[in-house]
Every structure is written in C-alpha cells, then in structure tokens.
Amino acid sequence: METIYHFEAHRPPPCSEALLRRRLEQRRRRQMAVLLAVAGILLQAAGVLLGLLLWPDVPVLAAALLLYPLLAAAGGGTIAIVYAQKEVRA
C-alpha cells in the first residue's frame, strides 16, 4: 500500500510537557467559559419564566424580571463588540 503522506520530509514540531499542559489548561478555561455562559443564559431564561408566571400577581416585579435579560443581553453584546474590535486591531 502506497502512503500519500511523506512524513520524513519535515521535522515534527517540538512538543514538550509544558506546552501540552498549557494547551490542556487553555482547553479547560474555554470549557469553563462556555459552561458559565450557558449557566447565565439558563438563569436569565428562568428569570423570564418566573416573570411570566408572576405577571398576574405582581406586575412590577414581573416587568423587572422580563426587562433584566434584555438589558443584560444589550450590555453583553456591547462588550462583545468592543472586545471583537480590540481583537481585530491587535
């Protein structure tokens, strides 16, 4: 069977234990950031559902619970845009 890759043509990239540990830590941080983002979204969704349930009894609290996720999303979107612009410039 003929191979399609010529592995002897190039040297493999240097790989050390410190590099592998750094990559593993970066992967863990990314996973934690995703989990925190999902937890925040679920918490806001629970607040909206609670606001919808409370609307007939306590409309002021319900309005606050419905308005908060909108303000949080607007703020988070603004921060994301600013961060993305800094990434592009850097």
Short mmCIF file of C-alpha atoms in Angstrom, two decimals:
data_model
loop_
_atom_site.label_atom_id
_atom_site.label_comp_id
_atom_site.label_asym_id
_atom_site.label_seq_id
_atom_site.Cartn_x
_atom_site.Cartn_y
_atom_site.Cartn_z
CA MET A 1 0.00 0.00 0.00
CA GLU A 2 1.40 3.35 -1.01
CA THR A 3 1.29 6.17 1.52
CA ILE A 4 0.05 9.59 0.48
CA TYR A 5 1.93 11.49 3.19
CA HIS A 6 5.68 11.83 3.22
CA PHE A 7 6.44 12.05 6.94
CA GLU A 8 10.20 12.16 6.56
CA ALA A 9 10.10 15.36 4.50
CA HIS A 10 9.59 17.66 7.52
CA ARG A 11 10.59 17.62 11.14
CA PRO A 12 7.68 17.39 13.58
CA PRO A 13 7.02 20.45 15.72
CA PRO A 14 8.73 20.43 19.10
CA CYS A 15 6.41 19.20 21.80
CA SER A 16 7.18 19.44 25.49
CA GLU A 17 5.26 18.63 28.63
CA ALA A 18 4.92 22.34 29.44
CA LEU A 19 3.38 23.00 26.02
CA LEU A 20 0.92 20.13 26.42
CA ARG A 21 -0.04 21.31 29.91
CA ARG A 22 -0.56 24.86 28.63
CA ARG A 23 -2.83 23.59 25.85
CA LEU A 24 -4.78 21.47 28.32
CA GLU A 25 -5.23 24.47 30.62
CA GLN A 26 -6.43 26.60 27.71
CA ARG A 27 -8.94 23.92 26.77
CA ARG A 28 -10.20 23.77 30.38
CA ARG A 29 -10.56 27.56 30.50
CA ARG A 30 -12.52 27.53 27.26
CA GLN A 31 -14.82 24.81 28.58
CA MET A 32 -15.38 26.73 31.82
CA ALA A 33 -16.19 29.90 29.88
CA VAL A 34 -18.75 28.03 27.78
CA LEU A 35 -20.29 26.46 30.88
CA LEU A 36 -20.53 29.85 32.59
CA ALA A 37 -22.14 31.38 29.52
CA VAL A 38 -24.70 28.57 29.32
CA ALA A 39 -25.40 28.89 33.05
CA GLY A 40 -26.00 32.63 32.65
CA ILE A 41 -28.37 32.08 29.75
CA LEU A 42 -30.30 29.44 31.68
CA LEU A 43 -30.51 31.69 34.74
CA GLN A 44 -31.90 34.53 32.65
CA ALA A 45 -34.37 32.19 30.97
CA ALA A 46 -35.55 31.05 34.40
CA GLY A 47 -36.00 34.70 35.39
CA VAL A 48 -38.11 35.36 32.30
CA LEU A 49 -40.26 32.32 33.00
CA LEU A 50 -40.69 33.41 36.62
CA GLY A 51 -41.64 36.88 35.39
CA LEU A 52 -44.27 35.40 33.10
CA LEU A 53 -45.69 33.34 35.95
CA LEU A 54 -45.77 36.33 38.32
CA TRP A 55 -47.33 38.75 35.83
CA PRO A 56 -50.94 38.44 37.08
CA ASP A 57 -50.00 38.79 40.78
CA VAL A 58 -47.01 41.18 40.91
CA PRO A 59 -46.72 43.06 37.61
CA VAL A 60 -43.93 45.40 38.77
CA LEU A 61 -41.64 42.54 39.78
CA ALA A 62 -42.61 40.61 36.68
CA ALA A 63 -41.73 43.60 34.46
CA ALA A 64 -38.34 43.85 36.15
CA LEU A 65 -37.74 40.12 35.64
CA LEU A 66 -38.67 40.45 31.97
CA LEU A 67 -36.62 43.60 31.41
CA TYR A 68 -33.42 42.42 33.08
CA PRO A 69 -32.41 39.84 30.40
CA LEU A 70 -32.92 42.44 27.68
CA LEU A 71 -30.59 44.88 29.42
CA ALA A 72 -28.07 42.13 30.18
CA ALA A 73 -28.09 40.98 26.54
CA ALA A 74 -27.60 44.55 25.33
CA GLY A 75 -24.68 45.05 27.72
CA GLY A 76 -23.13 41.71 26.84
CA GLY A 77 -23.49 42.44 23.13
CA THR A 78 -21.80 45.81 23.59
CA ILE A 79 -18.92 44.23 25.47
CA ALA A 80 -18.60 41.53 22.80
CA ILE A 81 -18.44 44.14 20.03
CA VAL A 82 -15.79 46.17 21.88
CA TYR A 83 -13.74 43.03 22.57
CA ALA A 84 -14.04 41.89 18.95
CA GLN A 85 -12.89 45.29 17.73
CA LYS A 86 -9.85 45.14 20.03
CA GLU A 87 -9.05 41.64 18.69
CA VAL A 88 -9.16 42.91 15.11
CA ARG A 89 -6.85 45.85 15.87
CA ALA A 90 -4.34 43.82 17.89
#
